[in-house]
Coordinates of C-alpha atoms in Angstrom, one line a residue:
M260 CA -31.1 -32.8 -2.5
L261 CA -29.4 -32.1 0.8
L262 CA -29.7 -28.7 2.5
G263 CA -26.7 -26.7 1.6
S264 CA -25.4 -29.1 -1.1
R265 CA -24.5 -27.0 -4.7
K266 CA -25.5 -28.6 -7.8
R267 CA -23.5 -28.1 -10.9
P268 CA -25.2 -25.5 -13.5
S269 CA -26.0 -27.1 -16.7
S270 CA -26.2 -25.3 -20.2
D271 CA -30.1 -25.4 -19.2
D272 CA -29.5 -24.1 -16.1
S273 CA -27.7 -21.3 -17.7
T274 CA -30.5 -20.7 -20.1
D275 CA -33.1 -20.1 -17.3
S276 CA -30.6 -17.9 -15.5
E277 CA -30.3 -15.8 -18.3
Q278 CA -34.2 -15.8 -18.8
H279 CA -34.4 -14.4 -15.0
K280 CA -32.2 -11.5 -15.5
R281 CA -34.3 -10.6 -18.3
T282 CA -37.9 -10.9 -16.6
R283 CA -36.6 -10.3 -13.1
H284 CA -37.7 -6.7 -12.8
E285 CA -40.9 -6.9 -15.2
H286 CA -43.2 -7.4 -11.9
E287 CA -46.4 -5.8 -10.7
P288 CA -45.4 -2.4 -8.6
G289 CA -44.5 -3.3 -4.7
E290 CA -44.1 -7.0 -5.6
L291 CA -40.9 -8.5 -4.5
A292 CA -38.7 -10.2 -7.4
A293 CA -38.7 -13.9 -6.6
V294 CA -35.1 -14.8 -7.0
S295 CA -33.6 -18.3 -6.7
S296 CA -30.4 -16.6 -6.2
T297 CA -28.8 -13.8 -4.5
C298 CA -31.2 -10.5 -4.2
E299 CA -29.4 -7.5 -4.7
L300 CA -30.6 -3.9 -3.8
S301 CA -31.2 -2.8 -7.2
D302 CA -33.9 -5.9 -7.2
L303 CA -36.0 -5.0 -4.6
P304 CA -39.0 -2.5 -5.0
N305 CA -39.1 1.5 -4.3
E306 CA -40.9 0.7 -1.1
L307 CA -38.9 -1.6 0.4
L308 CA -35.8 0.1 -0.9
L309 CA -36.7 3.3 0.5
H310 CA -37.3 1.8 4.4
I311 CA -33.7 0.3 4.0
L312 CA -32.4 3.9 3.3
S313 CA -34.0 5.4 5.7
F314 CA -31.6 3.6 8.5
I315 CA -28.7 6.2 7.0
P316 CA -28.3 9.0 9.3
E317 CA -29.5 12.4 7.8
V318 CA -26.0 13.9 7.5
Q319 CA -24.5 11.5 5.1
Y320 CA -27.9 10.8 3.2
A321 CA -27.5 13.2 0.4
T322 CA -24.1 12.0 -0.3
A323 CA -24.5 8.8 0.2
V324 CA -27.8 7.8 -1.6
S325 CA -28.4 10.5 -4.1
S326 CA -24.7 9.5 -5.5
V327 CA -25.0 6.0 -6.5
C328 CA -27.3 6.1 -9.7
R329 CA -30.2 8.1 -11.0
R330 CA -32.5 6.1 -9.7
W331 CA -31.4 6.3 -6.0
Y332 CA -31.3 10.2 -6.9
R333 CA -34.9 10.0 -7.6
L334 CA -35.9 8.2 -4.6
Y335 CA -33.9 10.4 -2.4
L336 CA -35.7 13.2 -3.6
A337 CA -39.4 11.4 -3.5
S338 CA -38.4 10.7 0.1
R339 CA -37.2 14.1 1.3
R340 CA -39.0 16.0 4.2
S341 CA -37.1 19.2 3.9
L342 CA -35.4 21.1 1.6
T343 CA -32.8 24.1 2.1
L344 CA -31.6 26.7 -0.7
A345 CA -28.1 28.2 -1.1
T346 CA -26.7 30.3 -3.7
A347 CA -24.1 28.3 -5.5
R348 CA -21.3 30.5 -6.6
N349 CA -18.4 28.9 -9.2
E350 CA -19.9 25.7 -9.6
P351 CA -21.5 24.0 -12.7
A352 CA -25.1 23.9 -12.9
A353 CA -25.6 20.5 -12.1
S354 CA -23.8 20.3 -9.2
N355 CA -27.3 21.3 -7.1
R356 CA -26.4 19.1 -4.2
G357 CA -24.6 20.0 -1.2
D358 CA -23.1 17.6 1.4
D359 CA -25.8 18.4 4.0
G360 CA -28.5 18.0 1.3
T361 CA -28.7 21.6 0.6
V362 CA -30.0 22.3 -3.0
A363 CA -28.0 25.3 -4.7
L364 CA -29.3 27.2 -6.7
V365 CA -26.8 28.1 -9.8
S366 CA -27.5 31.0 -12.5
E367 CA -30.6 29.2 -13.9
G368 CA -32.0 29.6 -10.0
R369 CA -35.3 29.6 -10.9
S370 CA -35.9 26.4 -13.2
V371 CA -33.7 24.4 -10.6
L372 CA -36.2 25.9 -7.6
L373 CA -39.0 24.8 -9.8
R374 CA -37.6 21.1 -11.0
M375 CA -37.0 20.5 -7.2
L376 CA -40.0 21.5 -5.7
A377 CA -42.0 19.0 -8.4
S378 CA -39.2 16.0 -7.4
C379 CA -39.8 16.3 -3.8
P380 CA -43.7 15.6 -3.0
Q381 CA -42.7 14.7 0.6
L382 CA -41.4 18.2 1.6
R383 CA -42.9 19.4 5.0
E384 CA -40.1 21.8 5.6
I385 CA -38.5 25.1 3.1
D386 CA -35.8 27.2 4.1
T387 CA -34.7 29.7 1.7
A388 CA -31.4 30.3 3.5
D389 CA -29.8 33.2 1.6
V390 CA -31.5 33.2 -1.9
H391 CA -33.7 35.6 -3.2
I392 CA -37.1 34.5 -3.9
V393 CA -39.9 36.7 -5.7
D394 CA -43.3 36.3 -5.5
S395 CA -43.6 33.7 -8.0
D396 CA -41.2 31.5 -6.0
V397 CA -43.7 31.4 -3.2
A398 CA -46.7 30.6 -5.4
A399 CA -44.9 27.6 -6.5
M400 CA -44.5 26.6 -2.9
A401 CA -48.1 27.0 -2.1
E402 CA -49.4 25.2 -5.1
Q403 CA -47.1 22.1 -5.2
H404 CA -46.5 21.7 -1.4
P405 CA -50.1 22.6 0.3
R406 CA -49.0 20.6 3.3
L407 CA -46.1 22.4 4.1
R408 CA -45.6 22.6 7.7
R409 CA -42.6 24.9 8.3
L410 CA -41.7 27.7 6.0
T411 CA -38.7 29.8 6.3
L412 CA -38.2 33.0 3.6
F413 CA -34.8 34.7 4.9
S414 CA -34.6 37.3 2.1
C415 CA -37.9 38.7 1.6
N416 CA -37.4 42.5 0.6
R417 CA -38.5 41.3 -3.2
L418 CA -41.6 39.7 -1.7
T419 CA -45.1 42.0 -2.8
D420 CA -48.7 41.4 -0.9
S421 CA -49.6 38.8 -3.5
S422 CA -47.0 36.7 -1.5
L423 CA -48.8 36.7 2.0
A424 CA -52.0 35.6 -0.5
S425 CA -50.2 32.8 -1.6
I426 CA -48.8 32.1 1.9
S427 CA -52.1 31.8 2.9
H428 CA -53.0 28.6 1.0
F429 CA -50.6 26.8 3.6
Q430 CA -53.5 25.7 6.1
R431 CA -51.3 23.5 8.2
L432 CA -48.3 25.3 8.3
R433 CA -47.1 25.3 11.9
A434 CA -43.8 27.6 11.7
L435 CA -43.6 31.2 9.7
T436 CA -40.5 33.2 9.6
M437 CA -40.5 36.1 7.2
R438 CA -37.3 38.4 7.4
F439 CA -36.8 42.1 5.5
A440 CA -40.0 42.2 4.1
L441 CA -40.3 45.8 4.4
C442 CA -41.9 45.9 0.4
I443 CA -45.1 44.1 1.8
P444 CA -47.6 46.7 2.6
A445 CA -49.7 46.7 6.4
T446 CA -52.6 46.0 4.7
A447 CA -51.5 42.8 3.3
W448 CA -50.5 42.1 7.1
H449 CA -54.1 42.6 8.4
S450 CA -55.5 40.5 5.3
L451 CA -53.5 37.4 6.1
L452 CA -53.5 37.7 10.0
R453 CA -57.3 38.3 10.0
Q454 CA -57.5 34.8 8.7
R455 CA -58.4 32.4 11.4
S456 CA -58.0 29.1 9.4
F457 CA -54.5 29.9 8.4
V458 CA -53.4 31.9 12.1
C459 CA -54.8 29.0 14.5
S460 CA -52.5 26.6 13.4
L461 CA -49.3 28.4 13.6
E462 CA -46.5 27.3 16.7
S463 CA -44.1 29.7 15.6
F464 CA -44.7 33.2 13.6
S465 CA -41.7 35.4 13.0
S466 CA -40.9 38.4 11.2
T467 CA -37.9 41.0 10.9
L468 CA -38.5 44.6 9.6
A469 CA -42.0 44.1 8.6
Q470 CA -44.6 46.7 8.6
I471 CA -46.6 44.9 11.2
D472 CA -48.6 47.3 13.3
D473 CA -50.9 47.3 16.3
E474 CA -53.9 46.3 14.2
A475 CA -52.3 43.2 12.4
V476 CA -51.1 42.2 15.8
E477 CA -54.4 42.2 17.5
A478 CA -55.8 40.3 14.8
F479 CA -53.1 37.7 15.3
V480 CA -53.7 37.8 18.9
H481 CA -57.4 37.0 18.3
N482 CA -57.0 34.1 15.8
A483 CA -54.1 32.1 17.3
S484 CA -54.7 29.1 19.5
P485 CA -53.3 29.1 23.0
E486 CA -52.5 25.4 22.8
R487 CA -50.6 25.8 19.9
L488 CA -48.7 29.0 19.7
S489 CA -45.4 29.0 21.7
S490 CA -43.1 31.5 20.0
L491 CA -43.8 35.0 18.4
H492 CA -40.9 37.3 17.2
L493 CA -41.4 40.6 16.0
S494 CA -37.7 41.9 15.5
V495 CA -37.5 45.8 14.9
C496 CA -41.5 45.7 13.7
T497 CA -41.0 49.6 14.5
L498 CA -44.9 50.2 13.9
V499 CA -45.7 48.0 17.3
T500 CA -46.6 49.7 20.3
G501 CA -46.7 48.3 24.4
A502 CA -50.5 48.4 23.8
S503 CA -49.5 45.3 21.9
L504 CA -47.4 44.0 24.2
A505 CA -50.0 44.2 27.0
L506 CA -52.2 42.5 24.8
L507 CA -50.4 39.5 24.3
A508 CA -50.2 38.8 27.7
L509 CA -53.6 38.7 28.4
H510 CA -54.4 36.4 25.7
H511 CA -51.1 34.1 25.6
P512 CA -49.4 33.7 28.8
Q513 CA -48.4 30.4 27.6
L514 CA -45.6 31.5 25.1
K515 CA -42.0 30.2 25.7
S516 CA -40.4 32.5 23.9
L517 CA -41.2 36.3 23.0
D518 CA -39.1 38.8 21.2
F519 CA -41.1 42.2 20.8
P520 CA -40.4 45.7 20.2
A521 CA -41.8 47.8 23.1
P522 CA -41.0 51.8 22.5
H523 CA -42.7 53.5 25.4
A524 CA -44.4 50.7 27.0
T525 CA -45.8 51.9 30.2
D526 CA -44.9 50.4 33.6
A527 CA -48.3 49.0 33.8
Q528 CA -47.8 47.1 30.4
L529 CA -44.4 46.0 31.6
T530 CA -45.9 44.9 34.5
L531 CA -48.6 42.8 32.8
M532 CA -46.4 41.0 30.8
C533 CA -44.0 40.0 33.7
E534 CA -46.6 38.8 35.7
R535 CA -48.5 36.6 33.2
M536 CA -45.9 35.3 31.1
T537 CA -44.4 32.7 33.4
R538 CA -43.5 30.1 31.0
L539 CA -41.2 32.2 29.0
E540 CA -37.5 30.6 28.5
Q541 CA -36.4 33.6 25.9
L542 CA -37.0 36.9 25.8
Q543 CA -36.1 40.1 24.0
L544 CA -37.2 43.3 24.6
W545 CA -36.4 45.9 22.2
S546 CA -36.5 49.6 22.9
A547 CA -38.2 49.0 26.5
T548 CA -36.6 52.3 28.2
N549 CA -39.1 52.1 31.1
L550 CA -38.0 49.0 32.4
T551 CA -37.2 48.6 36.3
P552 CA -36.0 46.4 38.9
T553 CA -39.4 45.5 39.8
H554 CA -40.0 44.3 36.6
V555 CA -37.2 42.0 36.2
A556 CA -37.9 40.7 39.7
S557 CA -41.2 39.5 38.6
M558 CA -40.3 37.7 35.4
S559 CA -40.2 34.0 34.4
T560 CA -37.7 32.2 36.4
S561 CA -37.5 29.6 33.5
L562 CA -36.0 32.4 31.5
R563 CA -32.6 31.2 29.6
E564 CA -32.1 33.9 27.2
L565 CA -32.4 37.4 28.1
Y566 CA -32.0 40.7 26.0
L567 CA -32.7 44.0 27.7
P568 CA -31.9 47.5 26.8
L569 CA -31.0 49.7 30.2
A570 CA -31.5 53.0 29.8
G571 CA -31.3 54.4 33.4
N572 CA -30.7 52.6 36.6
A573 CA -28.3 49.7 34.7
P574 CA -26.2 48.8 37.9
A575 CA -29.8 48.0 39.9
I576 CA -31.2 45.9 36.9
V577 CA -28.0 44.0 36.6
S578 CA -28.0 43.2 40.1
T579 CA -31.5 42.0 40.0
I580 CA -31.1 40.0 37.2
A581 CA -28.4 38.3 38.7
E582 CA -30.6 37.6 42.1
H583 CA -33.6 36.6 40.3
L584 CA -32.7 35.0 36.8
V585 CA -29.8 32.3 38.0
G586 CA -30.6 29.9 35.1
L587 CA -29.9 32.1 32.6
R588 CA -27.4 31.0 29.3
K589 CA -27.7 33.7 27.9
L590 CA -27.6 37.4 28.4
L591 CA -27.6 40.5 26.1
L592 CA -27.3 43.8 27.4
N593 CA -27.3 47.2 26.0
I594 CA -26.3 49.5 28.8
D595 CA -26.6 53.8 28.4
G596 CA -24.1 54.2 31.2
R597 CA -20.9 53.1 32.5
L598 CA -20.2 49.4 34.0
T599 CA -18.1 48.9 36.9
L600 CA -16.5 45.8 38.9
T601 CA -19.4 46.6 41.7
D602 CA -21.8 45.6 38.9
V603 CA -20.4 42.7 37.4
E604 CA -19.3 40.7 40.4
P605 CA -23.0 39.7 41.0
L606 CA -23.1 38.2 37.6
V607 CA -20.1 36.2 37.9
E608 CA -21.2 35.0 41.1
R609 CA -24.7 33.9 40.5
L610 CA -24.9 33.1 36.7
A611 CA -21.7 30.8 36.8
L612 CA -23.7 28.5 33.8
L613 CA -23.7 31.3 31.5
E614 CA -22.7 30.3 27.8
L615 CA -23.4 33.5 25.9
L616 CA -22.4 37.3 27.2
E617 CA -22.8 40.7 25.0
I618 CA -22.5 43.6 26.5
E619 CA -22.9 46.9 24.5
C620 CA -22.0 50.0 27.0
R621 CA -22.0 53.6 26.1
R622 CA -19.8 55.2 28.6
G623 CA -17.3 51.9 29.1
I624 CA -16.7 48.8 30.8
E625 CA -13.8 49.4 33.2
A626 CA -10.9 47.2 32.8
D627 CA -11.5 45.3 36.2
A628 CA -14.9 44.5 35.4
V629 CA -13.6 43.0 32.3
S630 CA -11.2 40.8 34.5
C631 CA -13.9 40.0 36.4
I632 CA -15.6 37.9 33.6
T633 CA -12.7 35.5 33.6
R634 CA -14.4 33.7 36.0
L635 CA -17.5 32.7 33.6
T636 CA -15.8 29.3 32.7
Q637 CA -18.6 28.2 30.8
L638 CA -18.7 31.0 28.1
Q639 CA -18.7 30.5 24.7
T640 CA -19.5 33.7 23.2
L641 CA -18.2 37.0 24.4
R642 CA -18.7 40.2 23.2
L643 CA -18.0 43.5 25.2
T644 CA -17.9 47.0 23.4
A645 CA -16.6 50.1 25.3
C646 CA -13.7 48.5 27.2
V647 CA -12.0 51.3 29.2
D648 CA -8.1 50.9 29.0
L649 CA -8.3 47.2 27.8
S650 CA -4.7 46.0 28.2
D651 CA -2.6 43.0 26.9
T652 CA -2.8 41.8 30.7
T653 CA -6.7 41.3 30.6
L654 CA -6.9 39.9 27.4
M655 CA -4.2 37.5 28.1
R656 CA -6.3 36.6 31.1
L657 CA -9.5 36.1 29.3
A658 CA -7.7 34.2 26.6
R659 CA -6.3 31.5 29.3
S660 CA -9.3 31.2 31.2
L661 CA -12.1 31.0 28.9
Q662 CA -10.9 27.7 27.1
R663 CA -14.5 27.0 25.6
L664 CA -14.9 30.3 23.7
S665 CA -16.0 30.1 20.2
A666 CA -16.4 33.5 19.1
L667 CA -14.5 36.8 20.9
E668 CA -15.1 40.4 20.2
L669 CA -13.4 43.0 21.8
G670 CA -13.3 46.7 21.4
P671 CA -11.4 49.2 21.7
C672 CA -8.0 47.6 21.5
H673 CA -6.0 50.8 21.4
N674 CA -3.8 49.5 23.9
I675 CA -3.6 45.7 22.6
T676 CA 0.0 44.6 21.0
D677 CA 1.2 41.5 19.4
C678 CA 2.4 40.4 22.9
A679 CA -1.4 39.3 23.5
M680 CA -2.3 37.8 20.4
Y681 CA 0.7 35.5 21.0
S682 CA -0.7 34.5 24.2
V683 CA -4.5 34.2 21.9
A684 CA -2.6 31.9 19.6
T685 CA -0.5 29.8 22.0
S686 CA -3.0 29.5 25.2
G687 CA -6.4 30.8 24.1
S688 CA -9.1 28.3 23.6
P689 CA -8.7 25.6 21.1
H690 CA -12.4 26.2 19.8
L691 CA -12.2 29.7 18.5
T692 CA -13.8 30.1 15.2
R693 CA -14.6 34.2 15.4
L694 CA -12.2 37.0 16.3
M695 CA -13.4 40.7 16.4
L696 CA -11.0 43.4 17.5
L697 CA -12.0 46.9 17.0
G698 CA -10.3 50.0 17.4
A699 CA -6.7 47.9 17.4
R700 CA -4.6 51.1 16.4
S701 CA -1.1 49.2 18.0
L702 CA -1.8 45.8 15.7
D703 CA 0.5 45.6 12.7
D704 CA 1.8 42.7 10.8
R705 CA 3.7 40.7 14.0
A706 CA 0.5 40.6 15.5
V707 CA -1.0 38.7 12.6
S708 CA 2.2 36.2 12.6
R709 CA 1.7 35.6 16.3
L710 CA -1.6 34.8 15.4
A711 CA -0.8 32.6 12.7
L712 CA 0.5 30.3 15.5
A713 CA -3.0 29.3 16.5
P714 CA -4.9 26.2 15.0
R715 CA -6.3 26.7 11.6
K716 CA -10.0 27.1 12.5
L717 CA -10.4 30.7 12.1
L718 CA -13.6 31.4 10.1
E719 CA -14.0 35.0 11.0
F720 CA -11.4 37.6 11.7
T721 CA -11.8 41.5 12.3
L722 CA -9.1 43.7 12.6
E723 CA -10.2 47.6 12.2
E724 CA -8.3 50.5 12.5
S725 CA -4.9 48.1 12.3
Q726 CA -1.4 49.1 11.1
I727 CA -1.4 45.9 9.2
S728 CA 0.0 45.7 5.5
D729 CA -0.7 43.8 2.4
R730 CA 2.3 41.7 3.8
G731 CA 0.1 40.8 7.1
V732 CA -2.7 39.9 4.7
A733 CA -0.9 37.4 2.8
S734 CA 0.4 36.0 6.0
L735 CA -3.7 35.7 7.1
A736 CA -4.4 33.8 3.5
H737 CA -1.5 31.5 4.3
S738 CA -2.5 30.8 8.0
F739 CA -6.4 31.0 7.6
P740 CA -7.5 30.0 4.0
S741 CA -10.9 29.1 5.4
L742 CA -11.9 32.4 6.3
R743 CA -15.3 33.1 5.3
L744 CA -15.4 36.7 7.0
L745 CA -12.5 39.3 6.8
S746 CA -12.8 43.1 7.8
L747 CA -9.8 45.4 7.7
A748 CA -11.8 48.4 7.5
L749 CA -9.8 51.8 8.2
S750 CA -6.4 49.7 8.0
S751 CA -4.3 52.7 6.5
Q752 CA -1.4 50.7 5.3
L753 CA -3.2 48.5 3.0
S754 CA -2.5 49.7 -0.9
S755 CA -4.0 48.2 -4.2
A756 CA -1.5 44.9 -3.9
C757 CA -3.8 43.5 -1.3
I758 CA -6.8 43.0 -3.5
S759 CA -4.8 40.1 -5.3
T760 CA -4.0 38.3 -1.7
F761 CA -7.9 38.2 -1.2
L762 CA -7.8 35.6 -3.7
L763 CA -6.0 33.3 -1.7
F764 CA -9.5 32.7 0.1
P765 CA -11.5 30.1 -1.7
K766 CA -14.0 30.2 0.9
L767 CA -14.6 34.2 1.7
R768 CA -18.1 35.5 1.5
H769 CA -18.1 38.5 3.5
L770 CA -15.0 41.5 3.2
R771 CA -15.1 44.5 4.6
I772 CA -12.3 47.1 3.8
T773 CA -14.2 50.3 4.4
G774 CA -11.7 53.5 4.6
C775 CA -8.8 51.6 3.1
Q776 CA -7.7 54.7 1.2
G777 CA -4.8 53.2 -0.7
I778 CA -6.9 51.4 -2.8
T779 CA -7.3 52.2 -6.6
D780 CA -9.5 51.6 -9.5
D781 CA -6.5 49.7 -10.9
A782 CA -7.0 47.0 -8.6
L783 CA -11.1 46.6 -8.1
P784 CA -11.5 44.8 -11.0
L785 CA -9.6 41.4 -9.9
L786 CA -12.3 41.1 -7.5
C787 CA -14.2 39.8 -10.0
N788 CA -12.8 36.7 -9.4
L789 CA -13.8 36.0 -6.4
T790 CA -17.5 34.6 -7.4
Q791 CA -18.1 33.2 -4.2
L792 CA -18.2 36.8 -2.3
E793 CA -21.6 37.9 -1.0
S794 CA -21.2 41.1 0.5
L795 CA -18.6 43.9 -0.3
S796 CA -18.3 47.2 2.0
L797 CA -16.3 50.0 0.5
G798 CA -16.7 53.5 1.8
H799 CA -14.4 56.7 2.7
M800 CA -12.1 55.5 -0.5
P801 CA -11.1 58.5 -2.7
L802 CA -9.2 56.7 -5.3
L803 CA -12.3 54.5 -5.9
S804 CA -14.8 55.6 -8.6
Q805 CA -18.3 55.1 -8.8
Q806 CA -17.8 53.8 -12.6
S807 CA -15.6 50.9 -11.1
I808 CA -17.9 49.9 -8.6
E809 CA -20.9 49.7 -10.9
T810 CA -18.7 47.5 -13.2
L811 CA -18.1 45.4 -10.4
K812 CA -21.9 45.0 -9.6
A813 CA -22.7 44.1 -13.3
T814 CA -19.8 41.6 -13.1
L815 CA -21.0 39.9 -10.1
P816 CA -24.8 40.4 -9.9
N817 CA -25.4 38.3 -6.9
L818 CA -22.7 40.8 -4.6
T819 CA -24.3 43.3 -2.7
V820 CA -21.9 46.0 -2.4
I821 CA -22.2 48.7 0.4
S822 CA -20.6 51.8 -0.3
F823 CA -21.2 55.6 0.4

């Protein structure tokens, strides 16, 4: 028969075709079905199908593959290398997959977690995100996935020393992050960090608010591999001193990222760190109050991100930063003094590529200094506290000049009026998603209506000490329904009627109404309908009883309520 010619099917052919349909899946594992007609994806063995599906972009993988059928969903789980957990709210139990591949733990969260761990044999990365895990969860991870490469445990306030014993079984772990691990004693950290077989494989170690002391750091320093370790973050670990900083500089000068508490670190210890760690790209020094311009001048010129507390001689240090660290992209300063135009000008002139600038100044930032910052046109995040005499004109200049801003936080804004809000809405950055105005005593419903002219991209909005009323909250809900964080603390004009308006924010995760004294017990039960809410700040609200707050906690067990 000629190539390409088609034979008219006979009854025998039909019989053979039906027989083929019944037997085309009855092959040995891994053997490709021999079909005489068109081959469909469902005819392929799992190995070949997985290879084809691997060409789908990661962002689309979860929805494009896992929703087709049960077989494809099982293949999707079997091929996963990373797993991110999240607390699902107001969702059915079956909805445990997000568009980004995130697994949502619903009310039966523990069983869902265990099933997911068992269904993903190829996992190499686990991130618990906002899920409060317990010791048994960590033990299950260590038992089922001993070859894990990266482990991020965000909320560790329920973990004990037995979790560290389980973590020690990850002998190939490359990155370990544990935050808020206050319940784990220092002796448990000593035991973990003394295990050379575990520590020597780490490339990154991060722990926040942990009882890690100098003894634990010493064990880590001696067991960590200089060829592997590149990042060490010990934020707010108050038991660590400057002696550990010097020891770290001696044994691990190759570090690229360092976040370290250095209370009362001596001049010699700081000098040793600055001179030896020449490869640093990110540096955060907490409580390093003895820092001098000489130390800054000897820091690594490859630094891209820098956080420094400046107790004294701040102008000289700021000037030295501008002169020697011209490659900075992110700068965070905590200044115990006053910041003037003379101090800011060197930063603006030399650090033109800054993308993030955060300055906390206890004695104030002069208005001229704030105006000078408008020349940093590459800024994406700007946070300035204790601004002195911040005016509409200054805020308008910031809004019009910084067209790449995605986050703007200013305070106090005592003199800001609705005119400036109109400029932010109409002339400001089209990328703005977070806006925080503290001490906004002159802003009311008119300011909110002006802000409503902005594109609906705002996700976080803070307006504290304002004159906004229930009507203004309704305007916010109409203009920015996708808000995830809303803070209206110390807004004296709000009443209980605003509680029902909060229900119009379907994606609201964090709500702060501290000091809103017009809210009573009668309205608080309405918040039970905000099942997606994660945190609620209450306080200085005399018309609220402790009983109503406890009832709210019982109704929403996953809600964190901050009341005082």
